[in-house]
mmCIF file of C-alpha atoms in Angstrom:
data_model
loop_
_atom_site.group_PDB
_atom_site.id
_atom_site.type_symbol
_atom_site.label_atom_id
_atom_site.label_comp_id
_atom_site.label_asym_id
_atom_site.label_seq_id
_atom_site.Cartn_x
_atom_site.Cartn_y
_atom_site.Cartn_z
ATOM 1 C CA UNK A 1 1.129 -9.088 5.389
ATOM 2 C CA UNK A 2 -0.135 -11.916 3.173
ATOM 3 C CA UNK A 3 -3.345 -10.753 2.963
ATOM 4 C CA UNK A 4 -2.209 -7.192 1.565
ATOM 5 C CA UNK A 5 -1.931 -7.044 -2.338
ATOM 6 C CA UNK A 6 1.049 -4.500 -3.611
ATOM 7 C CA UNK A 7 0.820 -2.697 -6.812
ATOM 8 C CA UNK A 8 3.297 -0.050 -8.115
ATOM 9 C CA UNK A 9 2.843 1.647 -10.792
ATOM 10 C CA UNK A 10 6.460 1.817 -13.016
ATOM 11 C CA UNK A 11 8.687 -0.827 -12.124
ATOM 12 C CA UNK A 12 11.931 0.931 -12.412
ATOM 13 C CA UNK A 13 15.190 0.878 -10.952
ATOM 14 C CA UNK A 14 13.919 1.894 -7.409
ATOM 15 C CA UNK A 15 10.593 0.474 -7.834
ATOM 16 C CA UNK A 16 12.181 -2.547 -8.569
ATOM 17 C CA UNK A 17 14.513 -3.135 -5.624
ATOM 18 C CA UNK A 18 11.638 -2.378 -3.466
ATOM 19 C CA UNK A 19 9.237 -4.860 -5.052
ATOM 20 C CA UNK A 20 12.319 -7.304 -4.776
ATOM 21 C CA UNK A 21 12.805 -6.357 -0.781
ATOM 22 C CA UNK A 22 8.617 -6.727 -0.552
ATOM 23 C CA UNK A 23 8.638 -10.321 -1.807
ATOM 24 C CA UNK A 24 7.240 -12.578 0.549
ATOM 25 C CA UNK A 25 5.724 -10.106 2.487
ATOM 26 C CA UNK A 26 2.584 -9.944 0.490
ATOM 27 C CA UNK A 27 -0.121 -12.175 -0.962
ATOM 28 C CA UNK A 28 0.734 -10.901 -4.238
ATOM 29 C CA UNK A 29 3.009 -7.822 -5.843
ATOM 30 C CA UNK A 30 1.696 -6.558 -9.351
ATOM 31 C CA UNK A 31 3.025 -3.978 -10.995
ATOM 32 C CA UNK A 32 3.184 -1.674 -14.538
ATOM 33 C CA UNK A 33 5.778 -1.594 -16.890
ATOM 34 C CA UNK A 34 6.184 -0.080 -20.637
ATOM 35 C CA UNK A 35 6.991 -3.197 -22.483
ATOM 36 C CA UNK A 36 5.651 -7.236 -22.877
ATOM 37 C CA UNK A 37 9.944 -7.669 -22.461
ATOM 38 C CA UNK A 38 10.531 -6.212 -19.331
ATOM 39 C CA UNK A 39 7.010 -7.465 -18.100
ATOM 40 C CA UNK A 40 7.692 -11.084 -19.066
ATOM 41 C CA UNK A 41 11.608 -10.906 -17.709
ATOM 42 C CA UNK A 42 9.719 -9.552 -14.076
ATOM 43 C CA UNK A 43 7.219 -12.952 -14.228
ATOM 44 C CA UNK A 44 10.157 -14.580 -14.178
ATOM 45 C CA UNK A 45 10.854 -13.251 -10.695
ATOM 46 C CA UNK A 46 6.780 -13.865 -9.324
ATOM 47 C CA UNK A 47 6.214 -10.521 -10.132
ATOM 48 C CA UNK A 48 2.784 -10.047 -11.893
ATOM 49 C CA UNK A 49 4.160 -7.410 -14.371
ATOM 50 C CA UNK A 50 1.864 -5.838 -16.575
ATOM 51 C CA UNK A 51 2.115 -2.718 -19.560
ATOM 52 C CA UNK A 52 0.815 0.444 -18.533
ATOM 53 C CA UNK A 53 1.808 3.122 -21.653
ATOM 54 C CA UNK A 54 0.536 6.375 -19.645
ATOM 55 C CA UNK A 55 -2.653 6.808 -21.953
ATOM 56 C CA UNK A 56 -4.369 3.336 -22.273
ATOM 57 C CA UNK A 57 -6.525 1.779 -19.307
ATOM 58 C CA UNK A 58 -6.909 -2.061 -18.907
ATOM 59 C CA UNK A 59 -9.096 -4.616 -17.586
ATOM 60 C CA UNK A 60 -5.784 -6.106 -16.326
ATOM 61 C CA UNK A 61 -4.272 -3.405 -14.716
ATOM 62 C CA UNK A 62 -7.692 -2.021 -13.389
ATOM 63 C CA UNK A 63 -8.728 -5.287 -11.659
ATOM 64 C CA UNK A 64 -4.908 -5.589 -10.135
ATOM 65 C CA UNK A 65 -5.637 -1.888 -8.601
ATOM 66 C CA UNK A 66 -8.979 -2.809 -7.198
ATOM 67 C CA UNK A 67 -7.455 -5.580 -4.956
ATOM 68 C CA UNK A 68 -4.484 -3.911 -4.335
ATOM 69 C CA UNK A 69 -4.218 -2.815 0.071
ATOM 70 C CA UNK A 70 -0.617 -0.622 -0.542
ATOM 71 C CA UNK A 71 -0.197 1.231 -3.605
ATOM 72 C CA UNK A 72 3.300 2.854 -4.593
ATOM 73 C CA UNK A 73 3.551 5.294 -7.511
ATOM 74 C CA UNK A 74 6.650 5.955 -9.198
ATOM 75 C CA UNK A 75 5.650 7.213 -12.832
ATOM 76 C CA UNK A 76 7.471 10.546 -13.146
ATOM 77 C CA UNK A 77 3.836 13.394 -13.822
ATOM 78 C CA UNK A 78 4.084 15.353 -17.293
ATOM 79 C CA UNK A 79 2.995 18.580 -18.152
ATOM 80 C CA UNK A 80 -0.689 17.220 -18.121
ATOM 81 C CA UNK A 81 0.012 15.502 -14.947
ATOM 82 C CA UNK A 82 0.053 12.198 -13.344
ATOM 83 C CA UNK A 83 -0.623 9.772 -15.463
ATOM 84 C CA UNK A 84 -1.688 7.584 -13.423
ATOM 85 C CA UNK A 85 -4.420 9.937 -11.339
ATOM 86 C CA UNK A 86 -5.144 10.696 -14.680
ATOM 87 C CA UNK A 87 -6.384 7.335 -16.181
ATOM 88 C CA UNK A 88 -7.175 5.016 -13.132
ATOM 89 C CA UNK A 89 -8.722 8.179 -10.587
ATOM 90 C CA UNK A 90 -12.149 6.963 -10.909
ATOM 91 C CA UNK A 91 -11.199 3.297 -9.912
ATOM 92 C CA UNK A 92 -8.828 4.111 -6.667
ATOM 93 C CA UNK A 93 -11.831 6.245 -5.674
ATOM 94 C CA UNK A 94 -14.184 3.026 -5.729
ATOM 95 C CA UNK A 95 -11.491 1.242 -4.294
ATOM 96 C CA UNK A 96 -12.658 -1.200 -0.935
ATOM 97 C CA UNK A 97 -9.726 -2.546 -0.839
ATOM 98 C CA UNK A 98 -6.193 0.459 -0.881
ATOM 99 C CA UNK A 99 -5.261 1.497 2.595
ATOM 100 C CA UNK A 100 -1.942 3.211 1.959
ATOM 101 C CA UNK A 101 -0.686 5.367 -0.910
ATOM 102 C CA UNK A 102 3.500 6.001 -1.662
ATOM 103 C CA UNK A 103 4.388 8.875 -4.159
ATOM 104 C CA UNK A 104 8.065 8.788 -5.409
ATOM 105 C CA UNK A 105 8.850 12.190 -5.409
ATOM 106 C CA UNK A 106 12.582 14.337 -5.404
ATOM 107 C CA UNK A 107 13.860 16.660 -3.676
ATOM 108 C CA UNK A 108 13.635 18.855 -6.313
ATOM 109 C CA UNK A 109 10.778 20.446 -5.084
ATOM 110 C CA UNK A 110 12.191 22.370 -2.364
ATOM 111 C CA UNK A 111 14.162 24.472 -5.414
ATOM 112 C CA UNK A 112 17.263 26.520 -4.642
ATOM 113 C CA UNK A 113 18.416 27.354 -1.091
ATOM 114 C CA UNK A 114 21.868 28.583 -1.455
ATOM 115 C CA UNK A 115 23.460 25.371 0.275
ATOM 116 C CA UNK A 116 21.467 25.900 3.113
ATOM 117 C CA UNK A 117 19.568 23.173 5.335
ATOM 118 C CA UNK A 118 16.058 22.717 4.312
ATOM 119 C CA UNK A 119 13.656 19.414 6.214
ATOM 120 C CA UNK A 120 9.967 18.277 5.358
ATOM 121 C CA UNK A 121 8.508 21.512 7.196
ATOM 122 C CA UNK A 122 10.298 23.271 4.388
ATOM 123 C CA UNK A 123 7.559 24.718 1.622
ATOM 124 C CA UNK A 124 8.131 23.664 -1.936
ATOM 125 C CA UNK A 125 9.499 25.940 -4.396
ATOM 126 C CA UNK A 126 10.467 24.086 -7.504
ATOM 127 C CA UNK A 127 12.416 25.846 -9.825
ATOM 128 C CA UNK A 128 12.173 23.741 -12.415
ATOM 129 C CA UNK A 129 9.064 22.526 -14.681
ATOM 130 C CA UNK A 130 9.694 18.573 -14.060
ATOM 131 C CA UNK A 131 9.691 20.017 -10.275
ATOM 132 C CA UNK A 132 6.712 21.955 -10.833
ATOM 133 C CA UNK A 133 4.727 18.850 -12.052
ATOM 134 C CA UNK A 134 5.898 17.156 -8.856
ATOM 135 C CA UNK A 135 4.372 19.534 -6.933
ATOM 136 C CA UNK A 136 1.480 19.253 -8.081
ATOM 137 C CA UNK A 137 1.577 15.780 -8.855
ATOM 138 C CA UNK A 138 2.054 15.427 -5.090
ATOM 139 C CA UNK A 139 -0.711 17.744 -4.305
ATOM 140 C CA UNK A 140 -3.043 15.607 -5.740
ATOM 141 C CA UNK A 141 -2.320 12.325 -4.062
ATOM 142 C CA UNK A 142 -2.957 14.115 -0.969
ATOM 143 C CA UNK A 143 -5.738 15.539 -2.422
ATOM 144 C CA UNK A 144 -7.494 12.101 -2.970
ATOM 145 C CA UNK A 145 -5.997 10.535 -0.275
ATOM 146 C CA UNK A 146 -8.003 13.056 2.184
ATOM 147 C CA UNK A 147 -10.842 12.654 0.238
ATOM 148 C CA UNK A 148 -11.320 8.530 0.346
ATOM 149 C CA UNK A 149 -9.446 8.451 3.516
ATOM 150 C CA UNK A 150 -6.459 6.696 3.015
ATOM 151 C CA UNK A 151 -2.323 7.919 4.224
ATOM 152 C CA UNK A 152 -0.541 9.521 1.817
ATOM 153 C CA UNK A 153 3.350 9.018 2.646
ATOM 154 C CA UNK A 154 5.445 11.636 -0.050
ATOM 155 C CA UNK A 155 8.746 9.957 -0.130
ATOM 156 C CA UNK A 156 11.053 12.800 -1.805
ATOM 157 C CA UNK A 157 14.013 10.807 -3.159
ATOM 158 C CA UNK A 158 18.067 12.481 -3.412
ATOM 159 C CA UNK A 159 19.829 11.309 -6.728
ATOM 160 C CA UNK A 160 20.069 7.403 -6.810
ATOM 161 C CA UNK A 161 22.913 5.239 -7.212
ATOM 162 C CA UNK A 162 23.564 1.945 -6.523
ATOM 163 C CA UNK A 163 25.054 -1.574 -8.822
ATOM 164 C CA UNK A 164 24.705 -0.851 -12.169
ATOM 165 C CA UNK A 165 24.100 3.211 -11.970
ATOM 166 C CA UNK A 166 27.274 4.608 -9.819
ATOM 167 C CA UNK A 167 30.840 6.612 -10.309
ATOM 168 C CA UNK A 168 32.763 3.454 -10.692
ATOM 169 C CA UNK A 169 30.423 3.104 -14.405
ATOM 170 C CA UNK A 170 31.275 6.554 -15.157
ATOM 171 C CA UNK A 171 34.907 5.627 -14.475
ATOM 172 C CA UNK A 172 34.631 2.607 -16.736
ATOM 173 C CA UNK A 173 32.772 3.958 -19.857
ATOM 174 C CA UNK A 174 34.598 7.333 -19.352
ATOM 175 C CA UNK A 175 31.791 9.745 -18.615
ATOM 176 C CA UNK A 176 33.612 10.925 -15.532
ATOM 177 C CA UNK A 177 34.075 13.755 -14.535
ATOM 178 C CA UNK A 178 35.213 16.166 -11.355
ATOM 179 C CA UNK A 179 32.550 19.275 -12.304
ATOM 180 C CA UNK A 180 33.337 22.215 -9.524
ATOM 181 C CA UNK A 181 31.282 24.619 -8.632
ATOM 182 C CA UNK A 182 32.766 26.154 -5.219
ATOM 183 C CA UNK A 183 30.205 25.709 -2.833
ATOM 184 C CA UNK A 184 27.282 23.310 -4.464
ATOM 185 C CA UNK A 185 26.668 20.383 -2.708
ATOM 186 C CA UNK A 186 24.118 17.409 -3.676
ATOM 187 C CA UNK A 187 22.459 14.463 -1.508
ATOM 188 C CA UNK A 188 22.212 10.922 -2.683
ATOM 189 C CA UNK A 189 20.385 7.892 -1.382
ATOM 190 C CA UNK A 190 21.886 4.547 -2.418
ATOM 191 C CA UNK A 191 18.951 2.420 -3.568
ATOM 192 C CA UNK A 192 18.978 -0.674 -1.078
ATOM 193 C CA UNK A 193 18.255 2.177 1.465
ATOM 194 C CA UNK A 194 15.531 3.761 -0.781
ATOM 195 C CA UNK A 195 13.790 -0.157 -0.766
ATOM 196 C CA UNK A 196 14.192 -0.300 2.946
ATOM 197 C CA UNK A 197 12.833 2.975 3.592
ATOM 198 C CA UNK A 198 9.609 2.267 1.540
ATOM 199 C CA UNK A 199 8.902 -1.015 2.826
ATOM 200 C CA UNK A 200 8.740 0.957 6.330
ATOM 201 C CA UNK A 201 6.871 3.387 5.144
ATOM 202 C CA UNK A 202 4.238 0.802 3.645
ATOM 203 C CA UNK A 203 4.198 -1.865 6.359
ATOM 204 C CA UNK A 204 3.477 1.646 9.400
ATOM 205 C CA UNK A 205 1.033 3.069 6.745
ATOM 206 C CA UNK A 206 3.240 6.309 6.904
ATOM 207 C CA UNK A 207 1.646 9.522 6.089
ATOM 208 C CA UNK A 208 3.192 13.033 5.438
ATOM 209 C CA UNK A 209 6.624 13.800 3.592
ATOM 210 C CA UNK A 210 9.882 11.838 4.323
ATOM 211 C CA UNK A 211 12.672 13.242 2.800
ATOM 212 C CA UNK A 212 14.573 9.726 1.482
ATOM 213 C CA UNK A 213 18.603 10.826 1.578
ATOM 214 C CA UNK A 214 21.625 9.942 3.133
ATOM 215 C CA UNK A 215 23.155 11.624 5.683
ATOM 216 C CA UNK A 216 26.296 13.876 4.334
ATOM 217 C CA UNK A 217 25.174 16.502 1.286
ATOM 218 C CA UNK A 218 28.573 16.423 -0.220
ATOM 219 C CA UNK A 219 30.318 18.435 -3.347
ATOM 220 C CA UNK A 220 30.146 15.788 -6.183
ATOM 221 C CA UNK A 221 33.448 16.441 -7.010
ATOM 222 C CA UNK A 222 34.258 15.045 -3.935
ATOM 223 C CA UNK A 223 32.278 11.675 -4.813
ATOM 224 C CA UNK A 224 34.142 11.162 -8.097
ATOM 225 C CA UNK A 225 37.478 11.506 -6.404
ATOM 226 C CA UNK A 226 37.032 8.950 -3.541
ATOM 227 C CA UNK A 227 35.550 6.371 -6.100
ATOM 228 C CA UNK A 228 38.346 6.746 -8.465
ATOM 229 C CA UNK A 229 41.146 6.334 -5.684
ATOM 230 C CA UNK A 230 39.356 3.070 -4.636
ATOM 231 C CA UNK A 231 39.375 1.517 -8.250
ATOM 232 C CA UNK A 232 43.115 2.700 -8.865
ATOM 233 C CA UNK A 233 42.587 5.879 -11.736
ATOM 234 C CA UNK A 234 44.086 8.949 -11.770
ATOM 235 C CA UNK A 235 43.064 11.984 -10.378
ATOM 236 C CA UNK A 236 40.735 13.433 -12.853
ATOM 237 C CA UNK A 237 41.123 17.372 -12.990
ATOM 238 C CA UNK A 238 38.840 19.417 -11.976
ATOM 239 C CA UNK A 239 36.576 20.979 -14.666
ATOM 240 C CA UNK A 240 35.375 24.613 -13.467
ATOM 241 C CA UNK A 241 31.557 24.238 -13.707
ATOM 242 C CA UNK A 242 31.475 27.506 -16.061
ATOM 243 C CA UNK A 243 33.248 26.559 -18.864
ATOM 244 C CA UNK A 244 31.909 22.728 -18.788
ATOM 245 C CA UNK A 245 29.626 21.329 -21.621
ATOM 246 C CA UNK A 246 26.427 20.114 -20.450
ATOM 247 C CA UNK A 247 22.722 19.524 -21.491
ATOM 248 C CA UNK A 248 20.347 22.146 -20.187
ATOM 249 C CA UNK A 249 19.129 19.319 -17.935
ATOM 250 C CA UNK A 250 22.156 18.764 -16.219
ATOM 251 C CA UNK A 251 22.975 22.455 -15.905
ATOM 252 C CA UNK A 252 19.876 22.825 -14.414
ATOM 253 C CA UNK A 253 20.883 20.181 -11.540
ATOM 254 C CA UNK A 254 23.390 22.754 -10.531
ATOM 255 C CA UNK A 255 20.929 25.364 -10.188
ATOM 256 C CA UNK A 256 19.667 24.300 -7.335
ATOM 257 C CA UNK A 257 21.962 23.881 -4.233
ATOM 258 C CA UNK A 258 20.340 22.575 -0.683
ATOM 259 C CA UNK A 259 21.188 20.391 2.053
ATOM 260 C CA UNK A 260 18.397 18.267 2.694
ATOM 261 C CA UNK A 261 17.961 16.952 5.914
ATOM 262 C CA UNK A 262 16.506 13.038 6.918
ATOM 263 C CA UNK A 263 15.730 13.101 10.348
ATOM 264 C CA UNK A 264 12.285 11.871 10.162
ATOM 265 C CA UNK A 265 13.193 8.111 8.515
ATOM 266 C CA UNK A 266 15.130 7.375 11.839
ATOM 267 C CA UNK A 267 12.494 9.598 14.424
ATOM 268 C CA UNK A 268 9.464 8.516 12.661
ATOM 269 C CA UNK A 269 9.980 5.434 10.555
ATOM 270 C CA UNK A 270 12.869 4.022 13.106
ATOM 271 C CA UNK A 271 15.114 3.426 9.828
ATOM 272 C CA UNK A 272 18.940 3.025 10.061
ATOM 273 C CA UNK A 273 20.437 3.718 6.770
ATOM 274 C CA UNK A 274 22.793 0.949 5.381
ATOM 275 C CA UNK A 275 24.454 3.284 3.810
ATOM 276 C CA UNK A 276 24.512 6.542 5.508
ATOM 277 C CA UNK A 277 27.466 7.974 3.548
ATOM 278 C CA UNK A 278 28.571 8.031 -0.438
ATOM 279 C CA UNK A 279 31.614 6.431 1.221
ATOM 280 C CA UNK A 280 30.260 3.339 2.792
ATOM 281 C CA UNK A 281 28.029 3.289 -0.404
ATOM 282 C CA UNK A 282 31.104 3.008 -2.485
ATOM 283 C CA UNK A 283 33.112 1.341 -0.779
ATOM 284 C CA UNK A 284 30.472 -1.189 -0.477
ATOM 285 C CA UNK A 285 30.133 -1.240 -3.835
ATOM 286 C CA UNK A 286 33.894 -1.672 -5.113
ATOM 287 C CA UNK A 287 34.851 -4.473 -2.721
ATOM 288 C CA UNK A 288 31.838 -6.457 -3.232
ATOM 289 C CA UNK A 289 32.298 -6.224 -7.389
ATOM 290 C CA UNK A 290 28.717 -5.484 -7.352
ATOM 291 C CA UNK A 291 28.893 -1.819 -8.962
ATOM 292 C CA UNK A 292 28.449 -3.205 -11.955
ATOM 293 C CA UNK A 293 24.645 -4.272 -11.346
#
């Protein structure tokens, strides 16, 4: 794929370990961040980072886009929408050059389904407003996509762990904690397997929705136990979700409580996860000392 160009807007954490997994594979990787630090500490690894603050277009960035073949998006929309659409539209719709769009989305969208199964056939109906704006948000990638004739994969991502953002750092800072709430269950995606699911998805020129999870929706008080009996604590006790302190954001979470199914990255993108469980994910992650990123 060296004569494909890669640009992502916001190099995050996922963004980042997929732009890592890409290296190599393309004539050239360029990407947006929010700061001249973390762009110059990304040169460092040959990728061409450059800031992007949401508002203010570029020469830079724009002439990066107008080369660019595969295109990944991972800036979270607002309430005025996606910010990128929003500022750099008019150039990806003169674009010669883009044959494949990636949207980071969540699986937040599909709202609240009582712990029951829901899969990529499944209609959106976000609860939330952040969900709301990815609905739309996601909308409108297909929207243009259609229009200048270029696949549109929506890759809705589970919560994301992996070194550096896991249990076992909860654990160690003590932020941990076994919340129940009988019956609410939550999927999670380690992020090696989110990097190897987009880099499928961009090399096929996937188009539709994949929903990017593991395989076992589990209770999350179940996660925090099994990654505190591998590092030696305690049993934590169990906190009855009711009386627990927590933002309105993190309340939220628990509002919604679904069991997403994955079984288009292995039918239709051929993926095996690396990590199909939280416990090969932690375990992983203990004996190899690299939970702590």
């Amino acid at each position: 794929m060296q004569d494909n160009h890669l640009f992502i807007f916001g190099i995050g954490y996922s963004a980042l370990a997929f732009a890592r997994r890409a290296a190599g594979r393309y004539g050239s990787i360029t990407g947006t961040v929010r700061s001249a630090e973390k762009a110059s500490s990304l040169r460092a690894e040959c990728i061409d980072a450059m800031v992007f603050d949401g508002v203010h277009a570029t020469d830079e960035v724009r002439a990066a886009l107008g080369r660019a073949t595969h295109l990944v998006q991972s800036i979270a929309p607002d309430a005025a929408g996606d910010p990128a659409l929003r500022i750099f539209e008019p150039d990806l719709r003169l674009s010669r050059a883009l044959r494949w769009i990636g949207y980071l989305s969540t699986v937040g969208v599909y709202g609240d389904h009582g712990g029951g199964w829901v899969d990529e056939a499944t209609p959106p109906r976000a609860v939330s407003e952040r969900s709301r704006n990815r609905v739309a948000a996601e909308a409108a990638w297909q929207a243009l996509g259609a229009e200048i004739g270029v696949p549109v994969a929506l890759l809705r991502l589970a919560g994301i762990y992996g070194p550096g953002r896991n249990t076992f750092v909860n654990l160690a800072d003590g932020s941990a904690r076994r919340l129940v709430k009988p019956g609410q269950v939550f999927n999670r995606i380690h992020v090696e397997d989110i990097a190897a699911i987009v880099a499928a998805a961009a090399e096929q020129r996937a188009s539709g929705v994949f929903n990017v999870t593991d395989n076992e929706p589990a209770p999350p008080q179940d996660v925090v136990a099994y990654a505190a009996e591998l590092a030696g604590y305690p049993p934590l006790p169990d906190i009855p979700f009711e009386s627990a302190s927590l933002s309105p954001m993190a309340r939220s979470f628990y509002g919604e409580n679904k069991r997403v199914s994955n079984a288009r990255l292995s039918h239709d993108l051929g993926i095996t996860l690396a990590y199909p469980t939280y416990r090969d994910a932690l375990a992983a992650l203990w004996t190899s000392g690299t939970w702590r990123g």
